[in-house]
Structure formats: structure tokens, C-alpha cells
Amino acid sequence: MNNLLEAQSVSKKFGNFTALNQVSISVPKGSIFGLLGPNGAGKTTLIRIINQITMPDTGQVFLDGEPLQTHHIKDIGYLPEERGLYKSMKVGEQAMYLARLKGLSKAEAKTRLKYWFERLEIGDWWNKKIQELSKGMAQKIQFIVTVLHEPKLLIFDEPFSGFDPINAILIKDEILRLRDNGATVIFSTHRMESVEELCDQIALIHQSNKILDGKLTDIKKQFKTNTFEVGIRTSNNLLLEKELSEKFVVSPASFKTLGDELMLNVKLSEKDVPNDLLSFLTSKGEVSHFVELIPSANDIFIQAIKNN
Amino acid sequence: MNHLSLIIEREYLTKVKNKSFIVMTILSPIIMIALIAVVAYLSQINNNKQRTISILDQSGILKHSFTDTDNLTYHILENMSLEEAKEQVHKNEEYGLLYIENFKDIDKLGEHIKFFSEESPSLTLMSALESKLEKQLTDLKLEFEGVDVEKIKASRVRVNIGQESFIGEKTSKIDSVVKLIFGGLAGYLLFMFIIIYGNMIMRSVIEEKTSRIIEIIISSVKPIQLMLGKIIGTSLAGITQFVIWIILGGVLMTVLSMVFGIDFAQSQTGQQEILNQAMQNPDVNTEIQNVITAFYNLPITNLIIAFILFFIGGYLLYSSLYAAIGAAVDNETDTQQFLLPILMPLILAVYIGIFTVIEDPHGTVSTVFSFIPFTSPVVMLMRIPFGVPIWQQLVSLALLIGTFIFTVWFAAKIYRVGILMYGKKPSYKELLKWVKY
């Protein structure tokens, strides 16, 4: 069994509103899986179904090959997007309570919490009340409580919101470390640069339907347009631009340069080979820049949604 | 199950450790006792105040029928006009002037008696004077008609109906009063408990929603567990508070009455006198004995068991609805429209308890409402001291438990959906839709 989590044609309706329509995803063991989509696409509903907070109307979810059951709750750690803590409770008490709800014994919870509090350098917060903490501080505690019981599957919904850049990196490194230690991560966010950095696999949900999924690299290959960013110095830039635009689709490009090269995006057709373009260019002048344009996760996101 | 006890523990501890809860627990009995003490003290002063009433009897037939009492002195005026009498009474700062005009016809005389005073006179004093005058004038009229008043008095027969149930239990009117007090107390206690702690549950659900911790919790436990844990934890905190109130109140009452010599029963004298009259039994000792036998006559075991069962059933029924309301809204101001339909049957139950059960504990209205689950806990608790057949209690309890299971199920449905809904205040129609999700 290579997939830790498998959702098979999951549908969910709220009254007349379809929140999820026949959505299937497979999350490989030990991967970081990006669950993407615009606001209101149905991501949170899917995550809640995985967490057994809501039940699907049709379809099934398997964790480690077994249909979801109550005992799976302790195998999942969930950091919701809408998250908070009891305002009037002390940090330590609260963390203990949440840890014990996940099935940890009192002693076990205490040792693990001490370890994590030290690790994230918040050891002296134990007796503070939540209302004394800043938002970022409270987020750290929520993060700890999510991962404390060492679940097989971690689900983070917008984990970086509310963190300053330093703490965001700290949390990102923790997520990567947890993955390296064997956890599987589902990661839901709008921040495409963190998708780019972290995710191995993604699924894109739009208007209750899954419109895209697979390995990030595969998807990028699928979305690349065979376009190259070119910088070249010649005696006559205008002439070259004219010659190029007769053969290929050309548009102006911009990137950082030292001189006054001609900067263009050149889109090759299916039958064209990049090397032919390069040799053509070298025959015309001094090539300073030649890069294949790989679509960013952001581009893919926007493109996929537009196409739909 | 383990989760449930954890939730109960947390709910209980956070409630009990909460500052305002502690303050309320300690202050409430103090304030209550202080208020009662002030009222008792004031009525004591009031009762001890000496009042003087002047009487100007132009007819001369009534002036001998007034005898002074502990705090009321009659002052007979003679040989002066009404104006002079008024002036004198006013000057001497007396309580008032009773003016009896001279008429031959006793009926006419009775109709023209007047009372002059600075302020409007106390109602009890007026009715006392009225009954005294009425009696005198009636006697006079009888004598005038040639009837021997002494004979009538001698031939008056006293009747005191001895009440006994078919199985031989002796009851009396004082019995009914004791029963009423017990039943009323039990019903009212439940009513107060539901309102105070139901609200507390509702607020604690709203707090979880607004602090956004709910989704974190709900990914570990089932919503129904969370809801039940909340209800049970809060009730335990409530019971703790009640017990402390009773103990503290008792201690304070004893201390206060010992230190300041305030007789707390003083404020009750009014009712006791009425009771006395109703009993037509001036012997205080027998009265106390009657109360004690009445107490022993109560179906004590039945009362205690029924109290516990109906209390739990009624409380759970309503508190699950409170929890559902808390889940349905985002803030407390939105709760009003949903609270009304909950409060209506509760208040109705108390009114029925007060007005109908007293009148006729086994009449149609009280019997019917002691079966309807939303009113049955209060009404039945008020009826039980009067002896309700066991089968009725069992049927009512069964209905209550059935409804309670239904409302918990219903509330859990709303709760499950509601706790994750933010923003718009739902309509009743939407709430019904949630149940189907």
C-alpha cells in the first residue's frame, strides 16, 4: 500500500449546494501533498471529511487501507484554518487538555510538551494565559498540539498565516523534519511559493470538482508552453526581432541584465527543437541568456482555473 | 468515554476556577441574606411603631367597643365638632381620625363612617377596623330587632373537617400548605437551575465558537461528546454552587440571627396569621405538631427519587436546547429570538404550578401538563407531594426521557453543524435543514 490516504469519489451536499462532487485523491506515504483551490472550492469540506468531522454523502475514505473509523482520529493531526484557543485557560493546562483528548496519558503528554516547548523556545510560557500571548505565539502552541501525538497523517490548513518570516521558516523546517521522520502531510494553502517549496504532489479543487492532480513536476511538464526567455547582443536588434517573429511567436520579456541586449520570450511550436533556436541565435550574436520558462505553481493555479 | 470524562473535568474546573463564578458563589448568599435581614429588620421596626387613632363618635353607640392593643391606642374624643377634631388629630400627629356620624338607622350609620388621615391608611388596619365595626353594628342591629345575641354566640358550631385518604392516611389543611411549599420549592429550584446554568452552557458554547478552538476540539472528539461533556460539567459546577449557597446561607442566617437578634420568621408573620385564621386553631403547639406530622406524611422517598429523576430529565432536556442555541449563533445578542420558545414552556410550567396545582393538584390541567415533557418536570414535582399514582409518574418520566433523547439528538445535529458555521444568524428554516445534513 503506497498511499497513506485515499479518498474515492467523495461527494457532499449541503442542502442544494454541492460542496464536493466526486472528488478522489491519493496521498502517497511520506509525501507532502498540496491541496489547492480558490476560496470556497471545497478544500475545507474535504479536510473535515478526512477528520470525520462531517460525513460524506457518497464515496469512501481509506487511511492505510482501512475505511475511516473512530480510532483513526489519533492517527491524524489537524491544524484548522479557523483556529484558536481557550482565552482564559493557561497555556500548559490547555496544551495538556488537547493532548489528552488525542489519547496521550498525562505523563506522556507532559514529557512531550516539555520537549516541544523547549524545541520552539517557548518553555517559559507554560503558566501564561492565552490572552497574554500574541497571535503568532498562540499559533506555535496550536502547531505543537497538532503534531504532539505523532500522527501518521498531518493536515495543515494555511499553517503559515499569522507567523512572521522567521517563525514561518521555523515551522516550515519542522514540517519537513516531520516528513523526514515518516509522517505524511496534507497541506492546504493559497501561498503558492510555499507550495513550490514544499509539495511533492498537488491536487487542485475548483467549484467542488477536482480539476487537476499529480506530481508537481509532472504537472509542470504538462503546463509548460515550450517558451524560452532569450537575451542576445547583436548589431541590429530590430532586424533580429523581425526575423525571429517570422519563425516563432515572440513577445517582449524582461529580466535583469547588465547591458542592452534584446530581451524576448520565444515560444516554439511542437515540432521545433530548442537547440535549433539556440544555434540560430548564436549565429546572429552573443547569447547572454537562454532559459526555459517553467510555469510556477501560481501560473498553473491561475491557468487551470481559467481553463475550467 | 475517556474523552467525555476529560471534557467534563475541564468544563467543571474552568467554571469553578473562574473568578466571576467564585465571586457570585460567595456574594449571592451574602446579598440575599442581607436583603432578607434588612426587610426583616424594617418590618420589625414597622410593627413596633405605636399608632394612635382618635375616634369621634357622634352616635355614642360605638365608642366603647375599641380596646387598645400593643401598638394601637384609641383615643376617644368628645364634645367637639369634626373640624376641631381634625385639627387636634393633625396637631398631635396622630395616625388618623375615625369619624362616626349620628344616624338612627344603623345601616345608614354604617355607610357614613369616615376615616381621616395625613397619608392613605394601611390596608390591613382599614380592614381590621371595618370588620370590628361591622361586627359591632351587626350585633346592635340584631339586638334592635329583638334577637338575643348571646344565644347566637352560644349556638355557633365549629367544624373542622378531618381529611383522610382511602388508605387511611390522615391529612389536614396544614398538610396541603406543607406540600405546596415542598412541591413549589422543588419546581422553582429546577426552574432557576435551568435558567442559570442553561445560559452558562450556552455562553460556553458561544465562547468556543468565537475563540475558534472548536474545530481543533472537534477533530479529536465527537460533537455529541463535547456537548454532553459541557452539559454535565456545567451542571456539576452548578450543583457545587448551589450546595455552597445553601451551606453558606444557612451559616450566615444562624450567625446573623444570633448576633443581631433578627428574627427571620418575623417577615413571615403576616402569612402565618392568615394561616392561623384559616386553621381556626389558636393553639400554637398543635400547629407545630401538625406541621411535623404533615412533613412525615409527605411521600418522602417518592419525593426524593422523583426529584432526582425529574430534575435530571428536565435539566438535560432544556440544557441540550440551550447548547444547540449556543451553537447556532455567533454571539449572545443573537440568542434572544431562539431563547423565547424555550422560556415560554418553562414559565408556563411555573404558572401552572402556582395557579393550578394549588387550586386542584389532580385536576385536568395540572394532570395534563404534568405529562407534557416540556412542562412535566416542574408541574410534576409540584404535584408529587400531594400524592401522584406511581403509574402516572412512570408514564410522565418515560415521556420525558423519550423527549430528552430526541432533543439531545436534535440538539446534537444542530450543534454539529452550527459550531462550524460562522457569520450569518440562521433562521428556523435553516436550523431544520441542518438537522438533515
XYZ file of C-alpha atoms in Angstrom:
745
model
C 0.000 0.000 0.000
C 1.779 3.104 -1.153
C -0.908 5.583 -0.399
C -1.497 6.540 3.196
C -4.742 8.248 2.398
C -7.163 7.556 -0.359
C -10.416 9.342 -0.966
C -12.650 7.686 -3.526
C -15.330 9.709 -5.326
C -16.284 11.669 -2.277
C -19.397 13.835 -2.618
C -21.005 16.121 -0.117
C -24.040 18.335 -0.413
C -25.290 20.954 1.985
C -28.895 21.385 1.056
C -28.850 22.425 -2.588
C -25.236 23.418 -2.501
C -22.727 20.847 -3.697
C -19.549 21.240 -1.687
C -17.720 18.289 -3.196
C -18.517 16.444 -6.392
C -16.937 13.016 -6.912
C -13.536 14.058 -5.658
C -10.820 11.422 -5.426
C -7.309 11.992 -4.147
C -4.427 9.702 -3.282
C -1.772 10.834 -0.869
C 1.426 8.762 -1.059
C 3.141 7.792 2.172
C 5.871 10.173 3.237
C 4.917 12.901 0.781
C 3.814 16.465 1.222
C 0.543 16.811 -0.597
C -0.717 20.233 -1.573
C -4.474 20.618 -1.546
C -5.105 23.776 -3.535
C -8.048 25.736 -4.705
C -9.706 29.131 -4.530
C -11.764 30.174 -1.532
C -14.932 28.141 -1.186
C -13.780 25.417 -3.549
C -14.457 22.641 -1.054
C -10.999 22.066 0.413
C -12.094 22.532 3.996
C -15.066 20.228 3.475
C -12.747 17.525 2.166
C -10.400 18.017 5.097
C -13.292 17.844 7.541
C -14.422 14.609 5.952
C -10.942 13.184 6.383
C -11.090 14.254 10.018
C -14.515 12.639 10.429
C -15.984 15.964 11.434
C -18.534 15.655 8.655
C -19.591 12.505 6.864
C -19.562 12.241 3.075
C -22.860 11.639 1.313
C -21.254 9.155 -1.029
C -17.752 7.853 -1.544
C -15.244 6.452 0.893
C -12.021 7.457 2.527
C -9.299 4.960 3.383
C -6.464 5.517 5.798
C -3.675 2.996 5.491
C -6.003 0.759 3.508
C -8.788 0.741 6.105
C -12.042 2.639 5.756
C -12.029 5.571 8.165
C -13.083 4.671 11.690
C -13.223 6.401 15.027
C -9.866 5.019 16.151
C -8.172 6.762 13.229
C -8.663 10.082 14.980
C -5.457 9.569 16.914
C -3.567 8.878 13.657
C -4.395 12.318 12.306
C -3.170 15.695 13.428
C -5.214 18.600 12.136
C -4.408 22.278 12.251
C -7.561 24.026 11.027
C -7.544 27.334 9.235
C -10.024 28.779 11.718
C -8.123 28.098 14.877
C -7.971 29.494 18.356
C -7.525 28.504 21.945
C -9.499 28.949 25.144
C -8.807 32.526 26.130
C -8.926 32.183 29.862
C -7.025 28.928 30.227
C -3.334 28.687 30.953
C -1.085 27.612 28.096
C 0.178 24.493 29.827
C -3.224 23.328 31.053
C -4.707 23.879 27.660
C -1.977 22.012 25.817
C -2.303 19.144 28.289
C -6.063 19.017 27.745
C -5.788 18.968 23.966
C -3.005 16.371 24.097
C -5.030 14.111 26.343
C -8.033 14.404 24.057
C -5.789 12.848 21.423
C -5.333 9.866 23.711
C -1.984 10.625 25.344
C -1.579 9.754 29.004
C -0.992 12.559 31.465
C 2.702 11.754 31.976
C 3.333 11.171 28.279
C 1.653 14.425 27.339
C 3.717 16.315 29.860
C 7.108 14.986 28.710
C 6.320 15.543 25.069
C 5.005 19.021 25.680
C 8.102 19.967 27.671
C 10.248 18.702 24.788
C 8.336 20.686 22.191
C 8.139 23.821 24.302
C 11.915 23.734 24.636
C 12.300 22.998 20.954
C 10.253 26.007 19.859
C 11.771 28.124 22.637
C 8.537 28.818 24.468
C 9.331 26.931 27.696
C 8.544 29.874 29.948
C 5.011 30.306 28.596
C 3.629 27.323 30.464
C 1.775 29.346 33.093
C 0.724 32.233 30.904
C -2.836 32.753 29.807
C -3.630 32.685 26.110
C -4.972 36.215 26.175
C -1.496 37.423 27.146
C 0.052 35.914 24.010
C 0.340 37.368 20.540
C -1.311 35.667 17.585
C 1.950 34.133 16.395
C 2.660 32.771 19.854
C -0.746 31.126 20.024
C -0.104 29.620 16.583
C 3.037 27.941 17.868
C 1.053 26.268 20.606
C -1.568 25.131 18.110
C 1.185 23.697 15.949
C 2.651 21.779 18.870
C -0.729 20.378 19.839
C -1.285 19.241 16.257
C 1.931 17.244 15.989
C 2.339 16.177 19.612
C 0.735 12.756 19.377
C 2.989 11.854 16.421
C 0.217 11.092 13.968
C 0.801 9.316 10.660
C -1.075 11.992 8.800
C -0.709 15.710 9.400
C -3.167 18.141 7.906
C -2.220 21.800 7.864
C -4.693 24.386 6.656
C -2.859 27.648 5.993
C -0.171 26.828 8.579
C 1.880 29.964 7.980
C -0.795 32.576 8.402
C -0.037 34.751 11.389
C 3.654 33.906 11.518
C 6.455 36.355 10.947
C 9.044 35.236 8.342
C 11.442 33.853 10.945
C 8.828 31.728 12.645
C 7.396 30.719 9.260
C 10.781 29.251 8.365
C 10.973 27.580 11.765
C 7.593 25.938 11.198
C 8.426 25.032 7.613
C 11.590 23.266 8.781
C 9.593 21.443 11.427
C 7.136 20.262 8.810
C 9.961 18.997 6.601
C 11.576 17.263 9.576
C 8.294 15.560 10.464
C 8.008 14.379 6.874
C 11.560 13.025 7.002
C 10.641 11.172 10.181
C 7.915 9.351 8.313
C 4.820 11.499 8.589
C 2.646 12.241 5.604
C 1.487 15.811 5.235
C -1.548 17.336 3.582
C -1.044 20.977 3.110
C -3.721 23.437 2.131
C -2.770 26.980 1.259
C -3.138 29.923 -1.055
C 0.542 30.786 -0.790
C 1.939 29.318 -3.952
C 5.569 29.948 -3.117
C 5.292 27.587 -0.177
C 3.610 25.030 -2.419
C 6.563 25.330 -4.739
C 8.977 24.846 -1.860
C 7.263 22.028 -0.004
C 4.886 19.982 -2.082
C 5.671 16.810 -3.957
C 2.119 16.238 -5.103
C -0.797 18.570 -5.558
C -4.494 18.406 -6.219
C -6.466 21.398 -7.360
C -10.101 21.707 -6.422
C -12.305 24.250 -8.120
C -16.026 24.697 -7.644
C -16.391 21.373 -5.864
C -14.586 19.420 -8.565
C -11.034 18.218 -8.690
C -9.623 19.671 -11.879
C -6.001 18.681 -11.592
C -3.771 16.364 -9.630
C -0.450 14.568 -9.733
C 3.201 15.109 -9.114
C 4.144 18.760 -9.178
C 6.944 18.129 -11.686
C 4.598 16.192 -13.975
C 2.052 18.928 -13.849
C 4.686 21.486 -14.663
C 5.731 19.484 -17.704
C 2.107 19.299 -18.723
C 1.685 23.053 -18.353
C 4.933 24.216 -19.916
C 4.471 26.122 -23.158
C 7.840 25.458 -24.783
C 8.732 29.086 -24.291
C 12.281 30.297 -23.822
C 13.491 33.503 -22.363
C 16.269 34.846 -24.530
C 18.863 37.604 -24.193
C 21.169 38.390 -27.101
C 23.503 41.180 -28.181
C 23.597 41.938 -31.855
C 24.472 44.875 -34.048
C 20.895 45.209 -35.178
C 18.306 44.235 -32.559
C 15.326 45.301 -34.604
C 16.294 43.189 -37.575
C 16.789 40.096 -35.437
C 13.450 40.631 -33.690
C 11.776 40.791 -37.070
C 13.487 37.618 -38.258
C 12.554 35.737 -35.091
C 8.950 36.800 -35.186
C 8.621 35.379 -38.668
C 9.576 31.912 -37.410
C 8.197 31.839 -33.854
C 5.707 33.525 -31.604
C 7.633 36.297 -29.935
C 6.789 38.622 -27.083
C 8.881 41.097 -25.133
C 10.472 39.806 -21.940
C 12.121 41.453 -19.022
C 14.831 40.211 -16.708
C 17.822 41.683 -15.011
C 20.755 42.305 -17.325
C 23.976 44.292 -17.373
C 23.798 45.620 -20.893
C 21.396 46.480 -23.635
C 20.561 43.072 -25.037
C 17.460 42.267 -26.937
C 15.088 40.567 -24.450
C 12.388 38.280 -25.807
C 10.135 35.382 -24.933
C 10.208 32.936 -27.773
C 7.530 30.300 -27.972
C 8.428 27.254 -30.008
C 5.886 25.139 -31.770
C 5.572 21.409 -31.016
C 7.948 20.320 -33.784
C 10.651 22.864 -33.013
C 13.737 21.796 -31.054
C 15.265 24.203 -28.553
C 18.760 23.507 -29.850
C 17.837 24.808 -33.323
C 16.741 28.075 -31.766
C 19.960 28.270 -29.787
C 22.188 27.634 -32.828
C 20.208 30.169 -34.837
C 20.743 32.710 -32.077
C 24.472 32.006 -31.708
C 24.887 32.569 -35.412
C 23.355 36.029 -35.009
C 25.179 37.359 -31.983
C 26.328 36.870 -28.419
C 23.770 34.935 -26.349
C 23.749 36.122 -22.734
C 20.563 34.470 -21.517
C 18.731 31.297 -22.528
C 16.220 29.821 -20.087
C 13.217 27.577 -20.491
C 10.174 29.158 -18.880
C 8.815 26.660 -16.330
C 5.351 27.569 -15.142
C 5.225 28.411 -11.470
C 2.620 26.828 -9.220
C 0.943 30.193 -9.258
C 0.746 30.208 -13.081
C -0.609 26.699 -13.091
C -3.198 27.604 -10.493
C -4.444 30.602 -12.430
C -4.234 28.821 -15.773
C -6.098 25.755 -14.619
C -8.885 27.784 -13.100
C -9.209 29.943 -16.192
C -9.377 26.921 -18.469
C -12.146 25.425 -16.438
C -15.887 7.513 27.391
C -12.455 8.644 28.443
C -12.900 11.742 26.330
C -16.177 12.520 27.998
C -14.662 12.497 31.482
C -11.814 14.717 30.260
C -14.276 17.222 28.859
C -16.389 17.136 31.999
C -13.263 17.691 34.093
C -12.191 20.674 32.040
C -15.630 22.251 31.938
C -16.004 21.784 35.662
C -12.572 23.112 36.598
C -12.649 26.141 34.331
C -16.129 27.050 35.601
C -15.220 26.592 39.236
C -11.909 28.416 38.932
C -13.461 31.309 37.066
C -13.241 34.500 39.068
C -16.761 35.762 38.478
C -18.104 32.322 39.375
C -16.255 32.412 42.697
C -17.421 35.932 43.405
C -21.026 35.029 42.574
C -20.850 31.907 44.715
C -19.731 33.852 47.758
C -21.557 37.118 47.237
C -25.006 35.879 46.237
C -25.935 34.342 49.605
C -24.471 37.327 51.427
C -26.519 39.755 49.372
C -29.643 37.611 49.669
C -29.290 37.267 53.425
C -28.505 40.945 53.783
C -31.661 41.814 51.860
C -33.807 39.480 53.935
C -32.216 40.863 57.100
C -32.997 44.416 56.066
C -36.587 43.554 55.224
C -36.996 41.634 58.478
C -35.449 44.452 60.446
C -37.596 47.095 58.813
C -40.815 45.173 59.303
C -39.834 44.691 62.922
C -39.496 48.441 63.336
C -42.739 48.931 61.498
C -44.585 46.506 63.701
C -43.273 48.090 66.859
C -44.360 51.564 65.901
C -47.055 52.969 68.158
C -50.096 54.328 66.423
C -52.818 56.405 67.925
C -56.227 56.713 66.370
C -58.724 59.245 67.606
C -62.399 58.389 67.488
C -65.135 60.931 67.288
C -68.355 59.017 67.806
C -71.350 61.311 67.440
C -73.775 58.428 67.828
C -72.224 57.308 71.078
C -73.021 53.671 70.481
C -69.663 52.512 69.208
C -67.069 54.283 71.284
C -66.889 51.525 73.925
C -66.142 48.790 71.503
C -62.476 49.771 70.979
C -59.769 48.304 73.180
C -56.113 49.244 72.933
C -53.628 46.719 71.596
C -49.806 46.523 71.804
C -49.180 49.046 69.096
C -52.512 50.677 68.600
C -54.041 53.160 71.036
C -57.558 54.501 70.678
C -58.267 57.969 71.841
C -61.926 58.833 72.338
C -62.814 62.462 71.598
C -65.922 64.015 72.955
C -67.868 67.254 72.728
C -66.191 68.752 69.711
C -67.012 69.349 66.074
C -65.456 67.405 63.202
C -63.309 70.409 62.281
C -61.929 70.741 65.785
C -61.246 67.020 65.981
C -59.399 67.063 62.674
C -57.291 69.977 63.829
C -56.405 68.318 67.084
C -55.502 64.995 65.471
C -53.362 66.808 62.975
C -51.658 68.842 65.683
C -50.928 65.815 67.835
C -49.539 63.969 64.821
C -51.808 61.051 65.416
C -52.304 58.384 62.805
C -55.863 59.257 61.928
C -59.376 60.138 62.920
C -62.327 57.768 62.792
C -65.499 59.749 62.423
C -68.880 58.197 63.136
C -71.898 60.310 62.298
C -75.121 60.092 64.206
C -77.937 58.320 62.392
C -80.922 56.487 63.795
C -80.791 53.877 61.105
C -77.875 51.507 61.744
C -77.450 50.671 58.047
C -77.170 54.339 57.214
C -74.787 54.841 60.102
C -72.576 52.064 58.831
C -72.480 53.616 55.401
C -71.361 57.011 56.652
C -68.354 56.168 58.767
C -65.229 58.047 57.613
C -61.539 57.862 58.321
C -59.375 60.993 58.035
C -55.612 60.750 57.904
C -52.494 62.509 56.683
C -51.453 59.703 54.340
C -53.575 56.972 52.904
C -54.011 54.478 55.743
C -52.620 50.937 55.771
C -54.862 48.402 54.145
C -54.676 45.867 56.957
C -55.612 48.491 59.529
C -58.618 49.551 57.499
C -59.932 46.047 57.058
C -59.395 45.382 60.778
C -61.409 48.472 61.648
C -64.071 47.592 59.135
C -64.572 44.085 60.427
C -64.645 45.318 64.006
C -67.291 47.933 63.211
C -69.268 45.547 61.093
C -69.421 43.030 63.914
C -70.490 45.640 66.437
C -73.130 47.099 64.192
C -74.484 43.676 63.293
C -74.828 42.829 66.967
C -76.527 46.134 67.603
C -78.916 45.597 64.758
C -79.734 42.100 65.931
C -80.417 43.446 69.421
C -82.557 46.190 67.926
C -84.560 43.608 66.046
C -85.045 41.805 69.298
C -82.674 38.900 68.810
C -80.606 37.640 71.724
C -77.021 37.984 70.598
C -75.694 35.805 73.394
C -77.863 32.969 72.158
C -76.484 33.239 68.671
C -72.953 33.216 70.014
C -73.638 30.223 72.179
C -75.189 28.302 69.354
C -72.254 28.774 66.998
C -70.856 25.385 65.942
C -67.251 24.866 64.965
C -66.476 22.417 62.159
C -63.068 21.122 61.301
C -63.232 18.534 58.548
C -60.789 15.734 59.208
C -59.266 14.673 55.938
C -58.293 11.075 55.358
C -57.295 9.260 52.212
C -58.799 5.881 51.317
C -55.752 4.042 52.554
C -56.095 5.685 55.929
C -53.549 8.493 55.854
C -54.763 11.440 57.832
C -54.290 14.773 56.189
C -55.194 18.285 57.119
C -55.189 21.739 55.645
C -51.761 22.437 57.062
C -50.708 19.319 55.201
C -51.624 20.983 51.951
C -49.589 24.034 52.851
C -46.520 21.957 53.666
C -46.978 20.002 50.455
C -47.349 23.163 48.497
C -44.167 24.571 49.945
C -42.216 21.413 49.183
C -43.581 20.988 45.695
C -43.217 24.661 44.895
C -39.671 24.706 46.173
C -38.702 21.673 44.092
C -40.323 23.047 40.941
C -38.930 26.512 41.404
C -35.446 25.187 42.125
C -35.496 23.288 38.850
C -36.746 26.362 37.004
C -33.968 28.549 38.414
C -31.364 25.882 37.818
C -32.343 25.501 34.167
C -32.273 29.231 33.510
C -28.999 29.966 35.294
C -26.958 27.007 34.116
C -28.615 26.629 30.743
C -27.422 30.130 29.995
C -23.988 29.223 31.252
C -23.823 26.281 28.859
C -24.968 28.454 26.005
C -22.319 31.040 26.732
C -19.616 28.432 26.964
C -20.584 27.043 23.537
C -20.521 30.536 22.074
C -17.132 31.115 23.643
C -15.730 28.021 21.935
C -17.082 29.276 18.653
C -15.775 32.803 18.939
C -12.359 31.697 20.150
C -12.256 29.313 17.161
C -10.985 26.418 19.200
C -13.990 24.352 18.275
C -12.527 22.799 15.142
C -9.401 21.733 16.998
C -11.502 20.027 19.660
C -13.940 18.551 17.222
C -11.152 16.812 15.306
C -10.464 14.792 18.464
C -13.898 14.181 19.901
C -17.401 13.665 18.615
C -19.595 16.794 18.832
C -22.154 14.943 20.913
C -19.458 14.021 23.415
C -18.402 17.625 23.616
C -21.982 18.752 24.072
C -22.792 16.204 26.767
C -19.478 16.878 28.494
C -20.296 20.545 28.569
C -23.779 19.973 29.933
C -22.629 17.561 32.628
C -19.554 19.586 33.605
C -21.543 22.788 33.881
C -24.282 21.091 35.897
C -21.747 19.699 38.329
C -20.340 23.193 38.746
C -23.898 24.399 39.244
C -24.620 21.787 41.887
C -21.408 22.764 43.654
C -22.529 26.374 43.607
C -25.994 25.506 44.886
C -24.603 23.408 47.731
C -22.226 26.187 48.741
C -25.101 28.659 48.609
C -27.256 26.533 50.857
C -24.470 25.906 53.380
C -23.252 29.491 53.356
C -26.793 30.836 53.523
C -27.619 28.593 56.470
C -24.478 29.553 58.345
C -24.966 33.268 57.671
C -28.602 33.119 58.695
C -27.755 31.471 62.029
C -24.876 33.819 62.706
C -26.894 36.905 61.830
C -29.906 35.955 63.888
C -27.637 35.155 66.822
C -25.597 38.324 66.610
C -28.266 40.850 65.764
C -31.250 39.020 67.155
C -33.140 39.467 63.943
C -35.986 37.056 63.815
C -36.157 35.884 60.238
C -39.539 34.411 60.850
C -40.749 37.932 61.579
C -41.135 38.752 57.954
C -43.366 35.737 57.639
C -45.764 36.662 60.456
C -48.282 38.100 58.074
C -48.693 34.819 56.264
C -48.651 32.898 59.493
C -51.516 34.904 60.852
C -53.539 34.236 57.767
C -52.637 30.615 58.168
C -53.755 30.730 61.759
C -57.086 32.161 60.773
C -57.511 29.573 58.109
C -56.801 26.902 60.636
C -59.132 28.441 63.194
C -56.740 26.929 65.615
C -55.139 29.292 68.061
C -53.166 26.623 69.847
C -49.597 27.091 68.625
C -48.360 23.793 69.902
C -50.820 21.749 67.917
C -49.923 23.804 64.904
C -46.260 22.909 65.132
C -47.197 19.311 65.696
C -49.411 19.462 62.663
C -46.542 20.760 60.577
C -44.303 17.978 61.758
C -46.869 15.274 61.093
C -47.543 16.878 57.752
C -43.881 16.639 56.977
C -43.807 12.973 57.931
C -46.929 12.410 55.926
C -45.161 13.543 52.783
C -44.183 10.740 50.443
C -40.539 11.437 51.272
C -38.863 8.571 49.411
C -41.066 9.102 46.407
C -40.365 12.807 46.565
C -36.606 12.411 46.685
C -36.416 9.821 43.917
C -38.830 11.728 41.722
C -36.994 14.968 42.412
C -33.690 13.488 41.290
C -35.134 11.834 38.179
C -37.316 14.711 37.023
C -34.637 17.213 37.857
C -32.052 15.394 35.742
C -34.505 14.716 32.933
C -35.863 18.247 32.816
C -32.496 19.824 33.133
C -30.932 17.737 30.366
C -33.913 18.365 28.125
C -33.580 22.103 28.357
C -29.819 22.382 28.585
C -29.358 20.442 25.348
C -31.566 23.041 23.689
C -29.506 25.809 25.229
C -26.372 24.158 23.842
C -27.980 23.977 20.407
C -28.818 27.671 20.528
C -25.264 28.480 21.530
C -24.047 26.504 18.537
C -26.448 28.159 16.142
C -25.397 31.746 16.780
C -22.151 33.698 16.868
C -22.779 35.998 19.776
C -25.056 36.371 22.721
C -27.157 39.184 21.292
C -28.424 36.831 18.600
C -29.781 34.341 21.097
C -32.940 36.249 22.018
C -35.214 35.001 19.266
C -34.267 31.391 19.950
C -34.497 31.700 23.721
C -38.110 32.801 23.714
C -39.599 29.457 22.610
C -37.552 27.750 25.306
C -38.552 30.111 28.067
C -42.250 30.060 27.209
C -42.971 26.458 28.261
C -40.768 26.894 31.322
C -42.623 29.955 32.521
C -45.921 28.340 31.598
C -44.957 25.369 33.755
C -44.247 27.578 36.739
C -47.527 29.479 36.322
C -49.492 26.290 36.023
C -47.665 25.053 39.092
C -48.547 28.133 41.085
C -52.118 28.705 39.967
C -53.498 25.321 39.039
C -51.719 22.847 41.261
C -52.593 24.839 44.368
C -56.217 25.012 43.305
C -56.552 21.384 42.368
C -53.423 19.224 42.273
C -55.179 16.402 40.441
C -57.356 18.463 38.117
C -57.304 18.061 34.365
C -54.999 20.992 33.653
C -52.318 20.052 36.172
C -52.527 16.388 35.223
C -52.204 17.059 31.507
C -49.296 19.429 31.943
C -47.552 17.015 34.251
C -47.384 14.652 31.279
C -46.230 17.088 28.621
C -42.443 16.716 28.660
C -41.556 20.398 28.445
C -43.654 21.292 31.481
C -43.783 17.948 33.250
C -40.618 18.273 35.360
C -41.809 21.444 37.078
C -45.512 20.616 37.275
C -44.964 17.002 38.318
C -42.507 17.992 41.033
C -45.124 20.373 42.386
C -47.841 17.696 42.235
C -45.932 14.806 43.765
C -46.209 15.931 47.415
C -49.974 15.659 47.030
C -49.584 12.022 46.124
C -49.466 11.121 42.446
C -50.062 7.490 41.456
C -46.835 5.748 40.581
C -48.063 4.814 37.105
C -48.583 8.485 36.274
C -45.106 9.330 37.438
C -43.641 6.485 35.402
C -45.528 7.408 32.244
C -44.549 11.042 32.615
C -40.946 10.064 33.246
C -40.922 7.756 30.238
C -42.284 10.558 28.058
C -39.693 12.910 29.486
C -36.829 10.508 28.814
C -38.100 9.848 25.310
C -38.289 13.554 24.559
C -34.979 14.143 26.224
C -33.317 11.583 23.964
C -34.977 13.232 20.989
C -33.901 16.764 21.962
C -30.346 15.643 22.648
C -30.287 14.015 19.218
C -31.844 17.088 17.664
C -29.551 19.469 19.531
C -26.513 17.372 18.644
C -27.427 17.664 14.966
C -27.734 21.424 15.160
C -24.682 21.602 17.343
C -22.587 19.554 14.932
C -23.348 21.818 12.005
C -23.693 25.053 13.946
C -20.340 25.039 15.667
C -18.618 25.205 12.312
C -20.866 27.911 10.874
C -19.834 31.481 11.185
C -21.293 34.751 10.081
C -24.962 34.756 9.313
C -27.527 34.236 12.012
C -29.549 31.230 10.877
C -33.321 31.224 10.526
C -35.509 28.464 11.933
C -35.811 27.063 8.433
C -32.069 26.779 8.127
C -31.841 25.121 11.516
C -34.243 22.444 10.318
C -32.114 21.953 7.239
C -29.059 21.438 9.420
C -30.754 18.531 11.102
C -30.892 16.763 7.747
C -27.188 17.255 6.914
